[in-house]
Amino acid sequence: MLGIIIGISSVIAIVSIGDSMKGVMDDIYKDIGKNRAYMYVYNIEEFRSTDFFFMDDLEVVKERFGDKITYLGPSESLRSDVSVKKNTVKLNMICVDSGFDKVQHIKMLYGRMINKSDVDRKSKVIVLEQKAALQLFNRENATGEVIRVKINNYMEDLLIVGVYKNEESPVLSLLQGQSPYEESYVPYTMAFPSNYGFYGLDIFISENQSVSDVGNEIVSYIAKLKNRSNENYMFYTVEEDQETLNGIVGGMSIAVACIAAISLLVGGIGIMNIMLVSVTERTREIGIKKSLGARTKDVLFQFLIESATLSAIGGIVGTMSGIGLVMLGGSIISLPIVVNPISIIIAVAFSMVIGVFFGYYPAKKAAKADPINALRYE
């Protein structure tokens, strides 16, 4: 029965971990934006400077697609070391357009986010993450302070107009690893000259639109605008990324669960041995029952029920052990655990099937025992 317990607990734990990881990934991609996509210059042999995306191109695309897109901006960031007195922070400045806070959840603690006026006027402003403000000024509310950053090899003074808190899930932080850079937001028009060509675009499609359909339209429109073919631009959606990752996690869970299920076979053989011993020890009992009129199928049915019950008990104990292990691990790494009731039912039912399958030979041996010889057994 130990083999059944180990096998079922392993399968339950692995399936639960897989389901939990899928749930976490769904939450992560929900925060990123399932209607989000990226577009890049791609697969161009004879590259031209006009193949990049320019600020004028962004405005033309916004005007052309109107309500079909909720946000369009460059996929760019800049990095700089920032020092205030003796405090130094490595800063990653994400270059955004106005309205970014409408498509992404940004919890503002103080001040405001980058707005249309900042973008239009190319204002030298910045929105800091909470940890960066604490490290530089030893306080969260750093609005109104000025920091010097390096942008395109020039030192610029930026006014802090807001401080926000990054509410990133612990699992995402674990997957991304420890970054030496703290995040912030700046207007993309301030960070780059008007003739700068961007390699990639960050796009949010309206929720009532098909991401892939609108993406194909945008690719066709830009390709025609740049006198290129559609193959020269790649449109990559967050939803595609999620489906790929879910497929990998699901495949790994199934593969590992199948390996763990091998121990169920070992457990089944163990149950068969237990039942064979039980049949041998109860030979005289079997003889008495058959001499009193018990039919072959009655004896067979009795021993099959015993075998299935023994295996089911192992399945229940294994299920409880598996759930307990997953819950314990989830509490340690702050992972919300998902236990699918269907997997529990299947696990217990499968353990009973194992019991019936491996218990059939001992049960058949007991059922076919000759009552005269059985009564003589000592």
Coordinates of C-alpha atoms in Angstrom, one line a residue:
M1 CA 0.0 0.0 0.0
L2 CA 3.0 2.3 0.6
G3 CA 3.6 2.3 -3.2
I4 CA 0.0 3.4 -3.8
I5 CA 0.4 6.2 -1.2
I6 CA 3.6 7.5 -2.7
G7 CA 2.4 7.2 -6.3
I8 CA -0.9 9.0 -5.7
S9 CA 0.6 11.7 -3.5
S10 CA 3.3 12.3 -6.2
V11 CA 0.7 12.5 -9.0
I12 CA -1.6 14.8 -6.9
A13 CA 1.3 17.1 -5.9
I14 CA 2.7 17.4 -9.5
V15 CA -0.8 18.0 -11.1
S16 CA -1.6 20.6 -8.3
I17 CA 1.7 22.4 -8.9
G18 CA 1.1 22.5 -12.6
D19 CA -2.5 23.9 -12.1
S20 CA -1.1 26.4 -9.6
M21 CA 1.6 27.5 -12.0
K22 CA -1.0 28.0 -14.7
G23 CA -3.1 30.1 -12.3
V24 CA -0.1 32.2 -11.4
M25 CA 0.8 32.7 -15.1
D26 CA -2.8 33.7 -15.9
D27 CA -2.6 36.4 -13.1
I28 CA 0.8 37.6 -14.3
Y29 CA -0.3 37.9 -18.0
K30 CA -3.5 39.5 -16.8
D31 CA -1.4 42.2 -15.2
I32 CA 0.8 42.5 -18.3
G33 CA -2.3 42.7 -20.5
K34 CA -3.7 39.9 -22.6
N35 CA -4.6 42.4 -25.3
R36 CA -1.0 43.6 -25.4
A37 CA 1.3 43.1 -28.3
Y38 CA 4.8 44.1 -29.5
M39 CA 5.8 44.9 -33.0
Y40 CA 9.4 44.8 -34.2
V41 CA 11.4 45.4 -37.4
Y42 CA 12.3 41.9 -38.5
N43 CA 14.0 39.8 -41.2
I44 CA 15.2 42.6 -43.5
E45 CA 18.3 41.9 -45.6
E46 CA 19.0 45.3 -47.1
F47 CA 18.2 47.5 -44.1
R48 CA 17.2 51.2 -44.5
S49 CA 17.1 53.8 -41.8
T50 CA 13.5 54.5 -42.8
D51 CA 12.5 51.0 -41.8
F52 CA 12.5 52.1 -38.1
F53 CA 9.4 53.5 -36.4
F54 CA 9.5 57.3 -36.0
M55 CA 7.4 59.6 -33.9
D56 CA 5.5 60.7 -36.9
D57 CA 4.7 57.1 -37.8
L58 CA 3.3 56.6 -34.3
E59 CA 0.9 59.5 -34.7
V60 CA -0.2 58.3 -38.2
V61 CA -0.9 54.8 -36.9
K62 CA -2.9 56.2 -34.0
E63 CA -5.0 58.3 -36.3
R64 CA -5.5 55.5 -38.8
F65 CA -6.7 52.9 -36.2
G66 CA -8.4 55.1 -33.8
D67 CA -10.6 53.2 -31.3
K68 CA -9.1 49.8 -32.4
I69 CA -6.1 50.5 -30.2
T70 CA -6.0 51.9 -26.7
Y71 CA -2.3 52.6 -26.5
L72 CA 0.6 52.9 -28.8
G73 CA 4.2 53.8 -27.8
P74 CA 7.8 52.8 -28.3
S75 CA 9.2 49.8 -26.6
E76 CA 12.2 51.5 -25.3
S77 CA 14.0 52.2 -22.0
L78 CA 17.2 54.0 -20.8
R79 CA 19.5 53.3 -17.9
S80 CA 21.4 55.6 -15.7
D81 CA 23.1 55.8 -12.4
V82 CA 21.6 58.4 -10.1
S83 CA 23.2 59.9 -7.0
V84 CA 21.7 62.1 -4.3
K85 CA 24.3 63.0 -1.7
K86 CA 25.8 59.6 -0.7
N87 CA 22.9 57.5 -2.0
T88 CA 23.2 55.9 -5.5
V89 CA 20.6 54.0 -7.4
K90 CA 20.7 52.3 -10.8
L91 CA 17.6 53.5 -12.6
N92 CA 15.8 51.9 -15.6
M93 CA 13.7 54.6 -17.2
I94 CA 10.8 53.2 -19.2
C95 CA 9.9 55.5 -22.0
V96 CA 6.1 55.8 -22.3
D97 CA 3.4 57.9 -24.0
S98 CA 0.5 59.5 -22.2
G99 CA -2.3 57.1 -21.2
F100 CA 0.0 54.2 -20.2
D101 CA -1.6 54.2 -16.8
K102 CA -5.0 53.6 -18.5
V103 CA -3.9 50.2 -19.9
Q104 CA -1.6 49.2 -17.0
H105 CA -2.4 49.1 -13.3
I106 CA 0.0 51.6 -11.7
K107 CA -0.6 52.3 -8.0
M108 CA 0.3 55.9 -7.5
L109 CA 1.4 56.8 -4.0
Y110 CA 2.2 60.5 -4.5
G111 CA 1.8 62.9 -7.3
R112 CA 0.8 61.8 -10.8
M113 CA 1.7 59.7 -13.8
I114 CA 3.1 61.0 -17.1
N115 CA 0.4 62.9 -19.0
K116 CA -0.3 64.3 -22.4
S117 CA 1.1 67.7 -21.5
D118 CA 4.5 66.1 -20.5
V119 CA 4.6 64.2 -23.9
D120 CA 3.6 67.2 -26.0
R121 CA 6.0 69.6 -24.3
K122 CA 8.8 67.1 -23.9
S123 CA 8.8 67.9 -20.2
K124 CA 11.9 66.8 -18.2
V125 CA 9.9 64.9 -15.6
I126 CA 10.1 61.4 -14.1
V127 CA 7.9 59.1 -12.1
L128 CA 9.9 57.0 -9.6
E129 CA 9.1 53.6 -8.1
Q130 CA 8.7 53.6 -4.3
K131 CA 12.0 51.7 -3.6
A132 CA 14.0 54.1 -5.7
A133 CA 12.6 57.1 -3.8
L134 CA 13.4 55.5 -0.5
Q135 CA 17.0 54.7 -1.5
L136 CA 17.7 58.2 -2.8
F137 CA 15.8 60.4 -0.3
N138 CA 15.2 58.1 2.6
R139 CA 11.4 58.8 2.2
E140 CA 8.6 57.7 -0.1
N141 CA 7.3 61.1 -1.0
A142 CA 10.0 62.5 -3.3
T143 CA 7.7 64.6 -5.5
G144 CA 9.2 68.0 -6.2
E145 CA 12.7 66.8 -5.9
V146 CA 15.2 67.0 -8.9
I147 CA 17.6 64.2 -9.9
R148 CA 20.3 64.2 -12.5
V149 CA 20.3 61.3 -15.0
K150 CA 22.3 60.5 -18.1
I151 CA 20.3 60.5 -21.3
N152 CA 22.0 60.0 -24.7
N153 CA 25.4 60.9 -23.2
Y154 CA 24.1 64.2 -21.7
M155 CA 23.3 64.9 -18.1
E156 CA 19.7 66.1 -17.6
D157 CA 17.8 67.4 -14.5
L158 CA 14.5 65.7 -14.1
L159 CA 11.7 66.8 -11.8
I160 CA 10.0 64.0 -9.9
V161 CA 6.3 64.4 -10.4
G162 CA 5.1 61.2 -8.9
V163 CA 6.0 58.1 -6.9
Y164 CA 4.3 54.7 -7.5
K165 CA 4.4 51.2 -6.0
N166 CA 5.2 48.2 -8.1
E167 CA 2.7 45.5 -7.0
E168 CA 4.5 42.7 -8.7
S169 CA 3.6 39.1 -7.6
P170 CA 6.3 37.2 -5.6
V171 CA 6.3 34.5 -8.2
L172 CA 7.0 36.9 -11.1
S173 CA 9.8 38.5 -9.0
L174 CA 11.2 35.0 -8.5
L175 CA 11.1 34.2 -12.2
Q176 CA 12.7 37.4 -13.2
G177 CA 15.4 37.2 -10.7
Q178 CA 17.0 40.1 -8.7
S179 CA 17.5 43.1 -10.9
P180 CA 20.1 45.8 -9.9
Y181 CA 17.9 48.4 -11.5
E182 CA 14.9 50.2 -10.0
E183 CA 12.1 51.2 -12.4
S184 CA 10.7 54.6 -13.4
Y185 CA 8.7 56.3 -16.2
V186 CA 9.7 59.2 -18.4
P187 CA 8.0 60.8 -21.5
Y188 CA 9.4 59.1 -24.6
T189 CA 9.5 62.5 -26.5
M190 CA 11.8 63.9 -23.9
A191 CA 14.1 60.9 -23.9
F192 CA 14.7 60.8 -27.7
P193 CA 15.0 63.4 -30.5
S194 CA 12.1 63.7 -33.0
N195 CA 14.2 62.0 -35.7
Y196 CA 15.0 59.0 -33.6
G197 CA 14.0 55.6 -35.1
F198 CA 12.5 53.1 -32.7
Y199 CA 13.1 49.4 -33.2
G200 CA 9.9 48.2 -31.5
L201 CA 6.4 49.3 -30.6
D202 CA 4.3 48.6 -27.5
I203 CA 0.6 48.2 -28.5
F204 CA -2.6 47.6 -26.6
I205 CA -5.6 46.5 -28.7
S206 CA -9.1 47.4 -27.6
E207 CA -10.9 44.7 -25.7
N208 CA -13.7 44.5 -28.2
Q209 CA -11.3 43.8 -31.0
S210 CA -9.4 40.7 -32.1
V211 CA -5.7 41.2 -31.2
S212 CA -4.5 39.0 -34.1
D213 CA -6.9 40.7 -36.7
V214 CA -5.9 44.2 -35.7
G215 CA -2.3 43.2 -35.5
N216 CA -2.4 41.9 -39.1
E217 CA -4.0 45.2 -40.2
I218 CA -1.3 47.2 -38.4
V219 CA 1.5 45.1 -40.0
S220 CA 0.0 45.5 -43.5
Y221 CA -0.5 49.3 -43.0
I222 CA 3.1 49.9 -41.8
A223 CA 4.6 47.6 -44.4
K224 CA 2.8 49.6 -47.1
L225 CA 3.9 52.8 -45.4
K226 CA 7.5 51.7 -45.4
N227 CA 7.3 50.1 -48.8
R228 CA 8.1 46.7 -47.3
S229 CA 6.4 43.3 -47.2
N230 CA 4.5 42.0 -44.1
E231 CA 7.3 39.5 -43.5
N232 CA 9.6 42.4 -42.6
Y233 CA 7.7 43.2 -39.4
M234 CA 6.9 40.8 -36.5
F235 CA 3.7 41.2 -34.5
Y236 CA 4.0 39.2 -31.3
T237 CA 1.1 39.0 -28.8
V238 CA 1.3 38.4 -25.1
E239 CA -1.6 35.9 -25.5
E240 CA 0.6 33.8 -27.8
D241 CA 3.4 33.9 -25.2
Q242 CA 1.0 32.7 -22.5
E243 CA -0.3 29.8 -24.6
T244 CA 3.2 28.7 -25.4
L245 CA 4.2 28.8 -21.7
N246 CA 1.0 27.0 -20.6
G247 CA 1.7 24.3 -23.1
I248 CA 5.2 23.8 -21.8
V249 CA 4.1 23.8 -18.1
G250 CA 1.2 21.4 -19.0
G251 CA 3.5 19.1 -21.0
M252 CA 6.1 19.0 -18.2
S253 CA 3.4 18.2 -15.6
I254 CA 2.0 15.3 -17.6
A255 CA 5.5 13.9 -18.3
V256 CA 6.5 14.0 -14.6
A257 CA 3.2 12.7 -13.5
C258 CA 3.5 9.7 -15.8
I259 CA 7.0 9.0 -14.3
A260 CA 5.5 9.3 -10.8
A261 CA 2.7 7.0 -11.8
I262 CA 5.2 4.1 -12.3
S263 CA 5.2 3.8 -8.5
L264 CA 1.5 2.9 -8.7
L265 CA 2.5 -0.3 -10.6
V266 CA 4.9 -1.1 -7.7
G267 CA 2.1 -0.4 -5.3
G268 CA -0.2 -2.7 -7.3
I269 CA 2.3 -5.5 -7.2
G270 CA 2.5 -5.0 -3.4
I271 CA -1.3 -5.3 -3.1
M272 CA -1.3 -8.5 -5.2
N273 CA 1.3 -10.0 -2.8
I274 CA -0.7 -9.0 0.2
M275 CA -3.9 -10.5 -1.2
L276 CA -2.0 -13.7 -2.1
V277 CA -0.8 -14.0 1.5
S278 CA -4.4 -13.3 2.7
V279 CA -5.8 -16.0 0.4
T280 CA -3.3 -18.5 1.7
E281 CA -4.0 -17.7 5.3
R282 CA -7.8 -17.8 4.8
T283 CA -7.8 -21.0 2.8
R284 CA -9.8 -22.9 5.4
E285 CA -12.3 -20.0 5.7
I286 CA -12.8 -20.1 1.9
G287 CA -13.4 -23.9 2.1
I288 CA -16.1 -23.4 4.8
K289 CA -17.8 -20.7 2.8
K290 CA -17.9 -22.8 -0.3
S291 CA -19.1 -25.9 1.5
L292 CA -22.0 -23.8 2.9
G293 CA -23.1 -22.8 -0.6
A294 CA -21.0 -19.7 -1.5
R295 CA -20.6 -19.5 -5.2
T296 CA -17.4 -19.0 -7.1
K297 CA -18.4 -15.5 -8.1
D298 CA -19.3 -14.6 -4.4
V299 CA -15.8 -15.4 -3.3
L300 CA -14.2 -13.6 -6.3
F301 CA -16.3 -10.6 -5.6
Q302 CA -15.4 -10.6 -1.9
F303 CA -11.7 -10.6 -2.5
L304 CA -11.9 -8.0 -5.3
I305 CA -13.8 -5.7 -2.9
E306 CA -11.1 -6.2 -0.2
S307 CA -8.4 -5.4 -2.8
A308 CA -10.1 -2.3 -4.1
T309 CA -10.8 -1.1 -0.6
L310 CA -7.2 -1.6 0.5
S311 CA -6.0 0.3 -2.6
A312 CA -8.7 3.1 -2.2
I313 CA -7.5 3.7 1.4
G314 CA -4.0 4.0 0.0
G315 CA -5.3 6.4 -2.6
I316 CA -7.1 8.6 0.0
V317 CA -4.0 8.7 2.3
G318 CA -1.8 9.5 -0.8
T319 CA -4.2 12.3 -1.9
M320 CA -4.2 13.9 1.6
S321 CA -0.4 13.6 1.7
G322 CA 0.0 15.1 -1.8
I323 CA -2.3 18.0 -1.0
G324 CA -0.5 18.6 2.4
L325 CA 2.9 18.7 0.7
V326 CA 1.7 21.1 -2.0
M327 CA 0.0 23.4 0.6
L328 CA 3.2 23.4 2.7
G329 CA 5.4 24.2 -0.3
G330 CA 3.0 26.9 -1.5
S331 CA 3.0 28.6 1.9
I332 CA 6.8 28.7 1.9
I333 CA 7.2 30.4 -1.5
S334 CA 3.9 32.4 -1.3
L335 CA 2.3 30.5 -4.2
P336 CA -1.5 30.4 -4.3
I337 CA -2.3 26.6 -4.6
V338 CA -4.9 25.2 -6.9
V339 CA -6.2 21.7 -6.2
N340 CA -8.5 20.4 -8.8
P341 CA -11.3 18.2 -7.3
I342 CA -11.5 16.2 -10.5
S343 CA -7.9 15.2 -10.1
I344 CA -8.7 13.9 -6.6
I345 CA -11.6 11.9 -7.8
I346 CA -9.6 10.4 -10.6
A347 CA -6.7 9.6 -8.3
V348 CA -8.8 7.7 -5.8
A349 CA -10.8 5.9 -8.6
F350 CA -7.6 5.0 -10.4
S351 CA -6.1 3.6 -7.2
M352 CA -9.3 1.4 -6.9
V353 CA -8.8 0.2 -10.5
I354 CA -5.2 -0.7 -9.6
G355 CA -6.5 -2.7 -6.7
V356 CA -9.0 -4.5 -8.8
F357 CA -6.5 -5.2 -11.6
F358 CA -3.8 -6.5 -9.3
G359 CA -6.2 -8.2 -6.9
Y360 CA -7.9 -10.2 -9.6
Y361 CA -5.4 -13.0 -9.7
P362 CA -5.4 -13.6 -5.9
A363 CA -9.3 -13.3 -5.9
K364 CA -9.6 -15.8 -8.8
K365 CA -7.2 -18.2 -7.0
A366 CA -9.4 -18.0 -3.9
A367 CA -12.6 -18.4 -5.9
K368 CA -11.4 -21.6 -7.7
A369 CA -10.2 -23.2 -4.6
D370 CA -11.5 -26.8 -4.1
P371 CA -13.6 -26.8 -0.9
I372 CA -12.5 -30.3 0.2
N373 CA -8.8 -29.5 -0.1
A374 CA -9.4 -26.1 1.5
L375 CA -11.1 -27.6 4.5
R376 CA -8.1 -30.0 4.9
Y377 CA -5.6 -27.0 4.9
E378 CA -3.8 -26.4 8.1

